[in-house]
Short mmCIF file of C-alpha atoms in Angstrom, two decimals:
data_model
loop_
_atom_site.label_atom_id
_atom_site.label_comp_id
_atom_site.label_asym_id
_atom_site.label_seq_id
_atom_site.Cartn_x
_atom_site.Cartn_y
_atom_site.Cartn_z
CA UNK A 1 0.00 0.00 0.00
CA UNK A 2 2.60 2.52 0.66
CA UNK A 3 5.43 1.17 -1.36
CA UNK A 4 5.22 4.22 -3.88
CA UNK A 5 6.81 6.49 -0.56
CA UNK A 6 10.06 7.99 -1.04
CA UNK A 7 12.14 5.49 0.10
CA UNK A 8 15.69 7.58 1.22
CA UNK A 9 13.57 10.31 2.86
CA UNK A 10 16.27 12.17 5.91
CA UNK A 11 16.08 14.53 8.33
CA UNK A 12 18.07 17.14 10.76
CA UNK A 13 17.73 18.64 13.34
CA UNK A 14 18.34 22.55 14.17
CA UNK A 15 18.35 24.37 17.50
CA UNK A 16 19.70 27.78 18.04
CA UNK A 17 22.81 27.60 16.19
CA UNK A 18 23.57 24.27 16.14
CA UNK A 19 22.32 21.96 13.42
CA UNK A 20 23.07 17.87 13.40
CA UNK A 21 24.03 16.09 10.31
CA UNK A 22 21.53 14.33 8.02
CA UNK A 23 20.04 11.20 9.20
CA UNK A 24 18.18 8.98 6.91
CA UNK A 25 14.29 7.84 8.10
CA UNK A 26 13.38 3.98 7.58
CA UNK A 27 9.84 4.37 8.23
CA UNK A 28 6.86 6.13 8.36
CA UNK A 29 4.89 8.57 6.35
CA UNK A 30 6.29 11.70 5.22
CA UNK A 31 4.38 14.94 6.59
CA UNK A 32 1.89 16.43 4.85
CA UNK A 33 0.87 13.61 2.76
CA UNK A 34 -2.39 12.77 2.04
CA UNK A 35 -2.66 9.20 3.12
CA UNK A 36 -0.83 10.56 6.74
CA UNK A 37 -4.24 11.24 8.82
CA UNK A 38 -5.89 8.11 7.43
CA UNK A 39 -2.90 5.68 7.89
CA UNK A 40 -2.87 7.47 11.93
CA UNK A 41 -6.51 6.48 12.36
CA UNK A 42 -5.93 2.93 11.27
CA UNK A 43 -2.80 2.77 13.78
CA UNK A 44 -4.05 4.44 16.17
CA UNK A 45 -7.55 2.33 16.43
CA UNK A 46 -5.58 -1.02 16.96
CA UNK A 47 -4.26 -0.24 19.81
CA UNK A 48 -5.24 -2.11 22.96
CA UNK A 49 -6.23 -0.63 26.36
CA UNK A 50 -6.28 -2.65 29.20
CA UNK A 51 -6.28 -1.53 33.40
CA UNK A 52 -2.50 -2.05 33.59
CA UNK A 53 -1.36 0.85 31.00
CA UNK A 54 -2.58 4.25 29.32
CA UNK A 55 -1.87 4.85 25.71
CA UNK A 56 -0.93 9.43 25.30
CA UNK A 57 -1.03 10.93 22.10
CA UNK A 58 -0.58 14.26 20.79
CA UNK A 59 -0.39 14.95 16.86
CA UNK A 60 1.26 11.93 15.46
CA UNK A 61 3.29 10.76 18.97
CA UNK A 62 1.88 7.81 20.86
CA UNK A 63 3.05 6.52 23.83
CA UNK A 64 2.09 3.43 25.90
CA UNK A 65 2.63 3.52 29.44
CA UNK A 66 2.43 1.68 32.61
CA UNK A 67 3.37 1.74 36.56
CA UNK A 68 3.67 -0.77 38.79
CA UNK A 69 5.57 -1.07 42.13
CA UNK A 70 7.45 -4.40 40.55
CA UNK A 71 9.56 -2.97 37.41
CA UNK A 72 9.63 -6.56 35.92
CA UNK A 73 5.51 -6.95 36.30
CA UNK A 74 5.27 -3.00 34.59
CA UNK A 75 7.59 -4.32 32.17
CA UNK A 76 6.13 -7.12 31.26
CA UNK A 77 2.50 -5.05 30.36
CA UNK A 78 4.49 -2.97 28.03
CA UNK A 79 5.87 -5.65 26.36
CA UNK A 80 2.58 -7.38 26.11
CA UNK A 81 0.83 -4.37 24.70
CA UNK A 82 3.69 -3.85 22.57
CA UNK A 83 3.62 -7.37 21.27
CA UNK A 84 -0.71 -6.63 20.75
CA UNK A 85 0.34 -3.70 18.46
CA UNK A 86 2.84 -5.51 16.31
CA UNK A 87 5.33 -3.37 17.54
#
């Protein structure tokens, strides 16, 4: 479906006066694009939510999150939503 995207897309970042060197970008959908906000929605809607973590997103960030007292047992949720996402 998205095989016609530029393929050696790259990126840098500036701040102040400092600018890094060009990096190239394996994935994702370059900004702007018409497909961007529908290809989102269809991420964005597969993602589970359970009582163990909260999912954050602002413009095209997501985040999944989770707490626990045990780090292992907080890890483990992440990894098991992460593993429900495909990611």
């Amino acid at each position: 479906m998205f095989e016609f995207y530029p393929t050696e897309r790259q990126f840098r970042v500036m701040h102040e006066d400092t600018t890094t060197d060009w990096k190239r970008i394996s994935a994702g959908i370059p900004q702007r694009s018409v497909l961007g906000p529908i290809s989102y929605l269809l991420y964005i809607t597969d993602i589970p939510s359970n009582n163990y973590s909260m999912t954050a997103m602002f413009a095209f960030d997501t985040a999944i999150m989770t707490t626990d007292e045990d780090h292992q047992t907080a890890t483990g949720w992440l990894q098991s939503t992460s593993f429900q996402t495909g990611q």
